[in-house]
Amino acid sequence: MCGIIGYIGKKEASPILISGLRRLEYRGYDSAGVSVWNGRDLVNVKRTGRISVLSDAIDEKRPVGSLGIAHTRWATHGAPSEENAHPHSDCSGKVAVVHNGIIENFVSLKKSLLSEGHKFISETDTEVIAHMIEKYMKVEDFESAVVSTLKLLEGAYGLVAISADEPDKIIVAKKGSPLVIGIGDGEYFVASDTSAILDHTKNVIYLDDGEVGVVESGGYRVFNLHDNSVADKMIEEVSANMDAIEKGGFDTFMLKEIFEQPESIVNAMRGHITEGGSVVKFGGLEGHEKRLSEINRVIIVACGTSFHAGLVARWMMEELVKIPVEVEYASEFRYRNPIVDENCFVIAISQSGETADTLAALKLAKERGAFTYGVCNVVGSSIARAVDAGAYLHAGPEISVASTKAFTSQITVLALLSVYFAQQFGKINKNEAHKILSHLEQIPNKVKEYLENVKDVEEIAKEFYNATNILYLGRGANFPVALEGALKMKELSYIHAEGCPAAEMKHGPIALIDKEMPVIFIATKDSTYDKIVSNIQEVKARGGRVIAIATVGDNYLETLVEHVIYVPETIEIFSPLLNVIPMQLLAYYITTMKGHDVDKPRNLAKSVTVE
Ligand code: M6R
């Protein structure tokens, strides 16, 4: 979730680029940079940290010119550093490129560029683009070189490029990552997000996937990358205010992040599913196959929502890999004397990558010889740097304190890791993997379908927002979803909420049930469905008010309980990815009805860096 701005016109570019970057900072930042044509060279200035640091550096270097591009980075490949910050250049320094998205085939592209003598200075996927443009510019003009390059890229991009050999134009392209052209008076802007240019113009055109734009100070044109046909683009007027733009038109970051899940789940899968959907790859584990073959136990350490993702992962791994899996609260693990040795694969799950207890648990496991693996969202975070290998979520910045999209992305990565291990250990063949993965690949659309039609949850929230206690019950793969639903509810609404395995209810929590008590059952069609229906009956018999999460088409539960929330069908191991969405929404609606700040609940911090 990085940000892009570019300018071509008569004014000085640097101040426009810096003010645009400041507008984009909310999307996440760890480093930023600009490239400005000063009439002779492209002058690049890059810094790690906030835009103010870059701004100070620009004040010193004073790159003066009326053509420039800039980028604020939220790392996806390579830690936050000046080398990895955009813009990226070719060997000659004559090409500058900024890019949002992920180039999935960058490893093979980089390999062949290296063999042709290109020198790289960053670990990013983006740098290959600058070198490819350089390569093609030896025989083509700038525009054709960009087109030739784009045709070889796999993955997603919002791309902006300039060249010192043709310093009268900016070339932009879009596939999967947004890009707009802003139309001013004798000047043009390009940006990943209208918020970056709203101070200058409200007239924009939105590029569609597969389109390329050439922007010059005298005008612009847009064409289709594949058939070269001219795209007839409509100029639209942006009316939204800044606050609405930062939140993507949603009232809060939490709601925005809930609705981002169809996209963030796709991003979590990017690059891992190969060979026509039948093989899973994890770049970080390549070269470790021998070590992995000696693994006989998996231990997962995490806190809060990440711990719940770990519990889902245990279910998936035991089911698919048939290996013993333990899931530990990091804060407990670190103060025990846990049995860990070099045959253990220890997974630290953390959105922030900075949670002190998780980091300490990880270090303990490492000291005892385990192979350590990180599943983090924030690139270059402490946990990501401390592990032997890892995978990023690529979920984009999660700003709301309550974790939502990170949870579903964690489960997605861990599902893929389960299939990976099952393949490595010979537990499933390609056909079986293909079947499982095709169910996983359908999840983003199912989440989308659910979110587009959701209406029942808000109505239910109206009825229950004054409750003082709520009980969440689930079994099997969905017991962790009960825990997660309860955590979301208590941390946001301050209503006391408990998650519990449905069968455990009769060993104590059943005493709480009376006609005031809302009980939420996760009762989708799976191997424990009949058992959970019996548990529902036990609650009904004691007057409890039941809300059931059910599979679309299950009409039976309606005859039994007051409220049914229907979710699309999927296989049991992936059902938590769908079942958690109404839990997130219920906590969200109840909290807003109570008038609390959804994004910043009291007493909590987004990143818990103290124990
Ligand atoms: O950054 P981490 O995933 O390590 O954070 C762990 C917990 O602090 C976090 O999940 C917390 O429980 C959230 N507030 C839950 O919404």
XYZ file of C-alpha atoms and ligand atoms in Angstrom:
627
model
C 0.000 0.000 0.000
C 2.420 2.610 -1.195
C 1.672 6.017 -2.697
C 2.658 7.609 -6.005
C 2.601 11.170 -7.329
C 4.098 12.702 -10.454
C 4.049 16.191 -11.994
C 4.681 17.726 -15.410
C 4.037 21.409 -16.095
C 5.629 24.800 -15.570
C 5.850 25.004 -11.793
C 8.621 23.670 -9.601
C 7.930 19.955 -9.160
C 9.545 19.254 -5.760
C 7.096 21.156 -3.498
C 4.133 19.637 -5.376
C 5.597 16.148 -5.006
C 6.288 16.605 -1.289
C 2.820 17.958 -0.519
C 1.331 15.046 -2.503
C 3.414 12.535 -0.541
C 2.217 14.069 2.727
C -1.350 13.502 1.561
C -0.501 9.857 0.874
C 1.307 9.203 4.141
C -1.806 7.695 5.756
C -1.468 4.702 3.399
C 1.684 3.636 5.183
C 5.236 4.788 4.991
C 8.672 3.591 5.883
C 10.684 5.450 3.283
C 10.096 7.873 0.449
C 11.845 9.419 -2.494
C 11.632 11.749 -5.484
C 13.236 11.921 -8.880
C 13.295 15.359 -10.565
C 14.605 16.301 -14.018
C 16.849 19.352 -13.504
C 17.439 20.038 -17.207
C 20.515 17.819 -17.310
C 20.028 14.779 -15.069
C 17.435 12.946 -13.061
C 18.177 13.913 -9.452
C 17.066 11.261 -6.969
C 16.604 12.003 -3.273
C 15.485 9.159 -0.969
C 15.189 8.809 2.768
C 13.893 6.283 5.279
C 11.275 7.401 7.777
C 8.586 10.014 7.424
C 8.031 12.472 4.585
C 9.344 15.305 6.763
C 12.806 13.668 6.667
C 12.688 13.563 2.861
C 11.422 17.130 2.758
C 14.430 18.339 4.798
C 16.796 16.466 2.481
C 15.162 18.054 -0.569
C 15.514 21.508 0.987
C 19.268 20.837 1.163
C 19.697 19.264 -2.312
C 17.219 21.582 -4.067
C 16.509 19.571 -7.225
C 14.927 22.263 -9.433
C 12.787 21.264 -12.384
C 9.222 20.951 -13.644
C 9.093 17.197 -14.208
C 9.268 14.706 -11.369
C 7.885 11.588 -9.757
C 7.722 10.540 -6.118
C 6.758 7.622 -3.949
C 6.051 6.794 -0.331
C 6.796 3.175 0.401
C 5.266 0.579 2.632
C 7.709 -2.235 2.117
C 6.755 -5.467 0.335
C 10.151 -6.715 -0.910
C 13.193 -5.842 1.136
C 13.439 -3.943 4.395
C 12.830 -0.198 4.628
C 16.119 1.409 3.530
C 17.316 4.134 1.178
C 18.405 1.484 -1.355
C 14.966 -0.100 -1.373
C 13.084 3.219 -1.450
C 11.601 4.325 -4.784
C 12.210 5.798 -7.353
C 14.390 3.028 -8.740
C 16.876 3.577 -11.525
C 18.603 1.584 -14.231
C 22.404 1.202 -14.497
C 22.822 4.561 -16.244
C 20.570 6.550 -13.918
C 18.610 7.732 -16.949
C 15.386 5.917 -16.092
C 13.385 6.417 -12.885
C 10.439 4.263 -11.901
C 7.940 4.230 -9.049
C 5.617 1.288 -8.592
C 2.797 0.031 -6.392
C 1.933 -3.670 -6.409
C 3.937 -6.847 -6.636
C 5.825 -8.183 -9.658
C 5.438 -11.920 -9.180
C 8.023 -13.014 -11.737
C 10.703 -10.530 -10.680
C 13.112 -13.258 -9.546
C 13.389 -14.807 -12.997
C 13.469 -11.390 -14.712
C 16.236 -10.241 -12.383
C 18.221 -13.399 -13.019
C 18.296 -12.850 -16.744
C 19.085 -9.116 -16.378
C 21.978 -10.005 -14.048
C 23.294 -12.460 -16.615
C 23.209 -9.646 -19.179
C 25.392 -7.504 -16.897
C 22.839 -5.238 -15.190
C 23.826 -4.113 -11.698
C 21.175 -3.982 -8.984
C 21.352 -2.002 -5.784
C 18.040 -2.882 -4.128
C 16.192 -6.026 -3.076
C 12.943 -4.788 -4.623
C 10.849 -6.248 -7.394
C 10.497 -2.718 -8.836
C 14.135 -2.248 -9.780
C 13.839 -4.889 -12.513
C 11.380 -2.614 -14.317
C 13.914 0.233 -14.589
C 16.555 -2.149 -15.942
C 14.137 -3.690 -18.439
C 13.230 -0.240 -19.758
C 16.959 0.546 -20.042
C 17.504 -2.675 -21.970
C 14.700 -2.002 -24.459
C 15.679 1.678 -24.874
C 18.861 0.503 -26.556
C 16.673 -0.313 -29.590
C 13.356 1.453 -28.994
C 12.043 4.827 -27.886
C 10.948 5.344 -24.272
C 7.253 4.623 -24.861
C 7.879 1.401 -26.793
C 10.452 0.298 -24.204
C 7.898 0.695 -21.403
C 5.312 -1.228 -23.437
C 7.785 -4.060 -24.169
C 8.602 -4.204 -20.460
C 4.978 -4.231 -19.315
C 4.208 -7.161 -21.588
C 6.661 -9.293 -19.632
C 5.506 -8.384 -16.130
C 3.338 -10.809 -14.132
C 1.529 -9.580 -11.047
C 0.082 -6.211 -10.190
C 1.274 -2.702 -10.839
C 0.463 0.949 -10.778
C 3.550 2.183 -12.559
C 5.040 5.602 -13.364
C 8.267 6.083 -15.321
C 10.372 8.979 -16.618
C 13.501 9.043 -18.739
C 16.343 11.560 -19.059
C 16.460 10.750 -22.788
C 12.877 11.981 -23.280
C 12.359 14.383 -20.381
C 9.114 15.785 -21.738
C 6.801 12.996 -20.665
C 5.632 10.733 -17.883
C 4.481 7.222 -18.765
C 1.947 5.497 -16.527
C 0.390 2.040 -16.574
C -2.119 0.145 -14.498
C -2.829 -3.488 -13.736
C -4.494 -4.242 -10.427
C -3.183 -1.171 -8.597
C -4.911 2.218 -8.973
C -3.616 5.115 -11.059
C -5.184 8.441 -12.001
C -4.171 11.305 -14.252
C -5.075 14.737 -12.864
C -5.775 17.474 -15.394
C -4.739 20.986 -14.434
C -4.330 24.237 -16.327
C -1.314 23.618 -18.580
C -0.065 21.016 -16.129
C -0.736 17.341 -15.372
C -0.459 15.155 -12.328
C -0.333 11.400 -11.983
C -1.103 9.631 -8.729
C -2.067 6.358 -7.151
C -4.786 8.102 -5.213
C -6.727 11.310 -5.860
C -5.927 12.555 -2.345
C -2.381 13.325 -3.559
C -3.508 15.848 -6.165
C -6.771 17.281 -4.845
C -5.035 20.496 -3.748
C -4.286 21.166 -7.441
C -7.143 19.719 -9.440
C -10.414 17.898 -9.023
C -10.525 16.756 -12.674
C -9.173 13.268 -13.109
C -9.274 10.293 -15.375
C -9.050 6.830 -13.857
C -6.935 4.329 -15.738
C -8.374 0.843 -16.167
C -6.398 -2.393 -15.983
C -4.335 -2.965 -19.107
C -4.115 0.745 -19.960
C -1.018 2.852 -20.556
C -0.964 6.658 -20.446
C 1.559 9.059 -21.945
C 1.384 12.437 -20.202
C 3.148 15.472 -21.692
C 2.914 19.136 -20.738
C 0.727 19.715 -23.822
C -1.709 16.823 -23.262
C -2.135 13.148 -22.628
C -3.282 10.002 -24.377
C -4.268 6.590 -23.093
C -4.126 3.326 -24.999
C -4.576 -0.378 -24.461
C -1.334 -2.236 -23.749
C -2.305 -5.332 -25.700
C -3.936 -4.085 -28.905
C -2.629 -0.518 -28.904
C -6.168 0.840 -29.398
C -6.868 4.367 -28.151
C -8.859 4.445 -24.907
C -11.572 7.083 -24.825
C -11.344 8.281 -21.226
C -13.938 10.369 -19.430
C -12.808 13.251 -17.225
C -14.461 12.935 -13.822
C -14.781 15.506 -11.083
C -13.757 14.342 -7.614
C -16.043 15.713 -4.936
C -15.063 13.822 -1.768
C -13.176 15.504 1.077
C -9.776 14.364 2.369
C -11.087 12.534 5.390
C -13.456 10.486 3.263
C -10.683 9.731 0.779
C -8.254 8.492 3.411
C -10.893 6.137 4.652
C -11.826 5.211 1.085
C -15.322 6.613 1.565
C -15.935 4.558 4.733
C -16.711 6.163 8.097
C -13.846 4.405 9.853
C -10.632 2.580 9.065
C -12.044 -0.572 10.623
C -14.973 -0.703 8.204
C -12.650 0.089 5.299
C -10.314 -2.722 6.366
C -13.200 -5.193 6.732
C -14.297 -4.343 3.192
C -10.725 -4.631 1.883
C -10.649 -8.344 2.704
C -11.551 -9.684 -0.744
C -8.458 -7.860 -2.026
C -6.150 -8.519 0.924
C -6.856 -12.271 0.791
C -5.902 -12.279 -2.898
C -2.725 -10.373 -2.025
C -1.851 -12.942 0.648
C -2.024 -15.684 -1.989
C -0.058 -13.802 -4.646
C 2.956 -15.667 -5.953
C 2.444 -18.782 -3.802
C 0.145 -20.867 -6.024
C 1.946 -22.182 -9.075
C 1.820 -24.894 -11.756
C -1.763 -24.201 -12.738
C -2.971 -24.146 -9.162
C -1.559 -27.469 -8.032
C 1.698 -26.581 -6.260
C 2.408 -24.168 -3.411
C 5.719 -22.337 -3.205
C 7.264 -20.290 -0.435
C 10.307 -18.396 -1.654
C 11.717 -18.099 1.870
C 11.748 -21.875 2.326
C 13.609 -22.642 -0.885
C 16.993 -24.138 -0.044
C 15.782 -25.320 3.387
C 14.177 -28.562 2.117
C 16.643 -30.828 3.926
C 16.104 -29.066 7.241
C 12.337 -29.189 6.725
C 12.417 -32.929 6.089
C 13.700 -33.351 9.670
C 10.828 -31.393 11.239
C 8.566 -33.495 13.447
C 6.625 -30.817 15.348
C 5.215 -27.355 14.724
C 4.897 -24.769 17.476
C 3.007 -21.538 16.867
C 3.583 -18.507 19.109
C 1.443 -15.380 18.911
C -0.828 -13.010 20.840
C -4.416 -11.792 20.524
C -5.967 -12.119 17.088
C -2.743 -13.597 15.698
C -3.002 -16.340 18.344
C -6.499 -17.135 17.060
C -5.128 -17.386 13.514
C -2.592 -19.840 14.966
C -5.406 -21.981 16.382
C -7.037 -22.111 12.945
C -3.650 -23.056 11.491
C -3.324 -25.948 13.958
C -6.581 -27.317 12.669
C -5.515 -26.964 9.047
C -2.052 -28.433 9.601
C -3.221 -31.417 11.615
C -5.843 -32.073 8.956
C -3.567 -31.734 5.922
C -0.012 -32.350 7.147
C -0.809 -34.758 9.973
C 1.953 -33.321 12.114
C 1.647 -32.416 15.821
C 0.996 -28.698 16.204
C 1.041 -26.727 19.452
C -0.260 -23.181 19.685
C 1.053 -21.097 22.552
C 0.380 -17.641 23.911
C 3.792 -16.078 23.348
C 3.659 -14.459 26.780
C 3.282 -17.871 28.459
C 5.689 -19.753 26.237
C 8.565 -17.379 26.956
C 8.293 -17.848 30.718
C 7.981 -21.632 30.668
C 10.713 -24.091 29.990
C 9.234 -25.292 26.697
C 10.421 -28.465 25.028
C 11.898 -27.143 21.818
C 14.673 -28.639 19.721
C 16.131 -28.480 16.239
C 13.322 -30.666 14.873
C 10.730 -28.014 15.710
C 9.363 -25.560 13.165
C 8.366 -22.520 15.205
C 5.986 -20.030 13.576
C 5.683 -16.521 15.017
C 2.503 -14.830 13.788
C 2.280 -11.063 14.167
C 0.576 -8.357 12.139
C 2.915 -5.639 13.397
C 5.965 -7.856 13.676
C 6.823 -5.887 16.801
C 4.847 -7.584 19.597
C 7.340 -7.885 22.449
C 6.104 -11.234 23.800
C 6.044 -12.850 20.357
C 9.530 -11.585 19.603
C 10.846 -12.913 22.936
C 9.176 -16.318 22.407
C 10.719 -16.496 18.969
C 14.191 -15.704 20.293
C 13.831 -18.415 22.930
C 12.865 -20.962 20.262
C 15.810 -19.885 18.150
C 18.239 -20.253 21.060
C 17.004 -23.828 21.466
C 17.797 -24.635 17.874
C 14.343 -24.546 16.264
C 13.830 -23.450 12.671
C 11.954 -20.158 13.033
C 9.402 -18.784 10.584
C 7.605 -15.429 10.615
C 4.151 -14.593 9.313
C 4.055 -10.795 9.524
C 2.382 -7.921 7.752
C 4.903 -5.162 8.361
C 7.943 -5.687 6.155
C 11.291 -5.266 7.844
C 9.700 -5.453 11.311
C 11.689 -6.920 14.220
C 10.097 -10.376 13.976
C 10.493 -10.449 10.193
C 14.184 -9.720 10.657
C 14.743 -12.194 13.495
C 13.400 -15.363 11.820
C 15.183 -17.906 9.642
C 12.543 -17.462 6.938
C 9.056 -16.078 6.571
C 6.166 -14.888 4.447
C 4.534 -11.486 4.399
C 0.793 -10.941 4.347
C 0.838 -8.028 1.881
C -2.417 -6.845 3.473
C -1.442 -3.175 3.385
C -1.346 -1.028 6.520
C -3.889 -2.028 9.131
C -4.647 1.224 10.911
C -7.633 0.320 13.061
C -6.467 -1.075 16.400
C -8.823 -4.032 16.032
C -7.257 -6.503 13.670
C -9.541 -7.653 10.843
C -7.921 -8.018 7.439
C -4.653 -9.199 8.990
C -6.530 -12.133 10.574
C -7.941 -13.403 7.272
C -4.603 -12.828 5.540
C -2.786 -14.753 8.281
C -5.177 -17.683 7.869
C -4.698 -17.558 4.096
C -0.889 -17.675 4.338
C -1.074 -20.431 6.968
C -3.491 -22.409 4.783
C -0.978 -22.199 1.957
C 1.813 -23.186 4.320
C -0.244 -26.225 5.352
C -0.652 -27.283 1.723
C 3.060 -26.619 1.161
C 4.026 -28.904 4.055
C 1.499 -31.534 3.023
C 3.185 -31.603 -0.386
C 6.711 -31.587 1.028
C 5.880 -34.484 3.356
C 4.093 -36.417 0.604
C 0.709 -36.283 2.354
C -1.199 -35.016 -0.678
C -0.675 -35.278 -4.418
C -1.040 -32.549 -7.018
C -4.688 -33.382 -7.753
C -5.623 -33.182 -4.099
C -3.688 -29.940 -3.701
C -5.422 -28.504 -6.754
C -8.830 -29.290 -5.301
C -8.005 -27.697 -1.947
C -6.400 -24.638 -3.515
C -9.324 -24.047 -5.842
C -11.554 -23.733 -2.763
C -9.107 -21.251 -1.267
C -8.985 -19.236 -4.471
C -12.773 -18.897 -4.394
C -12.745 -17.341 -0.916
C -12.106 -13.694 -1.956
C -15.182 -13.702 -4.208
C -17.252 -15.348 -1.505
C -16.180 -12.697 1.005
C -17.039 -10.046 -1.582
C -20.424 -11.602 -2.283
C -21.158 -11.675 1.450
C -20.049 -8.078 2.038
C -22.016 -6.783 -0.938
C -25.260 -8.261 0.330
C -24.854 -7.846 4.056
C -27.838 -6.305 5.817
C -28.865 -8.632 8.643
C -25.923 -7.891 10.972
C -26.796 -4.229 11.539
C -30.388 -5.174 12.418
C -29.168 -7.764 14.916
C -26.765 -5.209 16.406
C -29.719 -2.863 17.069
C -31.380 -5.555 19.151
C -28.321 -6.516 21.183
C -26.170 -3.413 21.610
C -27.313 -2.943 25.193
C -26.326 -6.475 26.234
C -23.918 -6.725 29.155
C -22.544 -10.192 28.283
C -22.294 -12.166 25.057
C -21.246 -15.797 24.711
C -19.598 -17.057 21.487
C -19.601 -20.793 20.842
C -17.986 -22.813 18.082
C -16.365 -26.184 17.507
C -13.438 -27.587 15.537
C -12.051 -25.182 12.985
C -14.512 -22.572 14.196
C -13.755 -22.619 17.908
C -10.987 -20.034 17.218
C -13.578 -17.938 15.369
C -15.674 -17.907 18.546
C -12.627 -16.635 20.449
C -11.942 -14.033 17.795
C -15.579 -12.874 17.714
C -15.519 -12.410 21.490
C -12.178 -10.568 21.390
C -13.458 -8.166 18.729
C -16.609 -7.532 20.742
C -14.926 -6.881 24.083
C -12.020 -4.780 22.829
C -14.321 -2.479 20.844
C -17.711 -2.332 22.561
C -16.479 -2.945 26.144
C -19.257 -5.543 26.488
C -18.038 -8.577 28.390
C -17.746 -11.375 25.810
C -16.456 -14.933 26.134
C -15.512 -17.422 23.454
C -15.687 -21.078 24.342
C -15.770 -24.500 22.639
C -19.497 -25.237 22.321
C -19.265 -28.549 24.184
C -17.370 -26.958 27.078
C -20.423 -24.818 27.784
C -21.996 -27.469 29.927
C -18.934 -27.576 32.156
C -19.601 -24.086 33.521
C -20.648 -21.266 31.162
C -24.134 -22.773 30.819
C -24.860 -21.322 34.274
C -24.739 -17.835 32.706
C -27.586 -18.515 30.330
C -30.921 -16.828 30.953
C -33.420 -15.043 28.742
C -31.200 -11.930 28.594
C -28.079 -13.686 27.371
C -27.211 -13.448 23.651
C -25.386 -16.583 22.528
C -23.684 -16.596 19.147
C -23.172 -20.020 17.602
C -20.947 -20.629 14.623
C -23.009 -23.404 13.116
C -22.025 -23.706 9.468
C -22.304 -27.086 7.755
C -19.247 -29.085 8.756
C -18.240 -32.286 10.532
C -19.519 -31.020 13.905
C -22.818 -29.580 12.642
C -25.082 -32.155 14.356
C -23.216 -31.720 17.628
C -23.511 -27.961 17.521
C -27.230 -28.181 16.794
C -27.544 -30.188 20.032
C -25.615 -27.434 21.846
C -28.007 -24.832 20.399
C -30.918 -26.860 21.748
C -29.314 -26.923 25.196
C -29.146 -23.112 25.179
C -32.692 -22.751 23.842
C -33.973 -25.026 26.581
C -32.608 -22.526 29.117
C -34.178 -19.484 27.432
C -30.979 -18.121 25.833
C -31.295 -15.812 22.798
C -29.434 -17.460 19.950
C -27.839 -15.932 16.867
C -26.518 -18.604 14.491
C -23.962 -18.194 11.725
C -25.196 -20.700 9.135
C -24.408 -21.882 5.640
C -26.562 -20.417 2.867
C -29.397 -22.858 2.184
C -29.557 -24.280 5.706
C -33.214 -23.554 6.469
C -33.389 -25.786 9.510
C -31.674 -23.397 11.921
C -34.303 -20.736 11.241
C -36.850 -22.968 12.903
C -34.703 -23.216 16.012
C -33.193 -19.791 16.737
C -34.164 -16.087 16.678
C -31.569 -14.861 14.184
C -29.608 -16.567 11.436
C -26.742 -14.903 9.575
C -26.034 -16.744 6.345
C -22.533 -17.047 4.893
C -21.484 -18.706 1.596
C -20.491 -22.354 1.613
C -16.887 -23.559 1.520
C -14.931 -26.559 2.777
C -14.548 -26.916 6.534
C -10.870 -25.944 6.786
C -11.494 -22.600 5.102
C -14.811 -21.807 6.791
C -13.162 -19.528 9.427
C -12.262 -17.130 6.596
C -15.957 -16.559 5.913
C -17.438 -17.057 9.374
C -15.303 -14.380 10.996
C -16.626 -11.587 8.739
C -20.065 -11.276 10.424
C -18.273 -11.400 13.806
C -16.183 -8.388 12.778
C -19.249 -6.543 11.512
C -21.332 -7.281 14.604
C -18.603 -5.860 16.866
C -18.306 -2.880 14.539
C -22.028 -2.039 14.481
C -22.580 -2.579 18.201
C -19.602 -0.326 18.965
C -20.782 2.507 16.709
C -24.294 2.231 18.196
C -22.772 2.628 21.646
C -20.950 5.741 20.404
C -17.401 4.502 21.023
C -14.392 5.266 18.836
C -14.150 2.107 16.708
C -10.657 2.742 15.395
C -9.081 3.637 18.730
C -10.590 1.642 21.594
C -9.611 2.754 25.068
C -6.465 1.402 26.764
C -5.207 -0.378 23.636
C -2.334 0.184 21.233
C -1.937 -1.096 17.698
C 1.487 -2.455 18.380
C 2.220 -3.858 21.848
C 5.961 -3.423 22.164
C 6.054 -3.871 25.938
C 5.443 -7.118 27.759
O 0.794 -7.227 15.832
P 0.367 -8.544 16.440
O -0.412 -9.369 15.492
O 1.504 -9.287 17.058
O -0.605 -8.119 17.615
C -1.141 -9.073 18.483
C -2.268 -8.503 19.290
O -1.813 -7.413 20.067
C -3.432 -8.025 18.413
O -3.893 -9.040 17.586
C -4.593 -7.523 19.290
O -5.155 -8.584 19.989
C -5.642 -6.791 18.445
N -6.054 -5.609 19.108
C -6.848 -7.605 18.183
O -7.801 -6.941 17.437
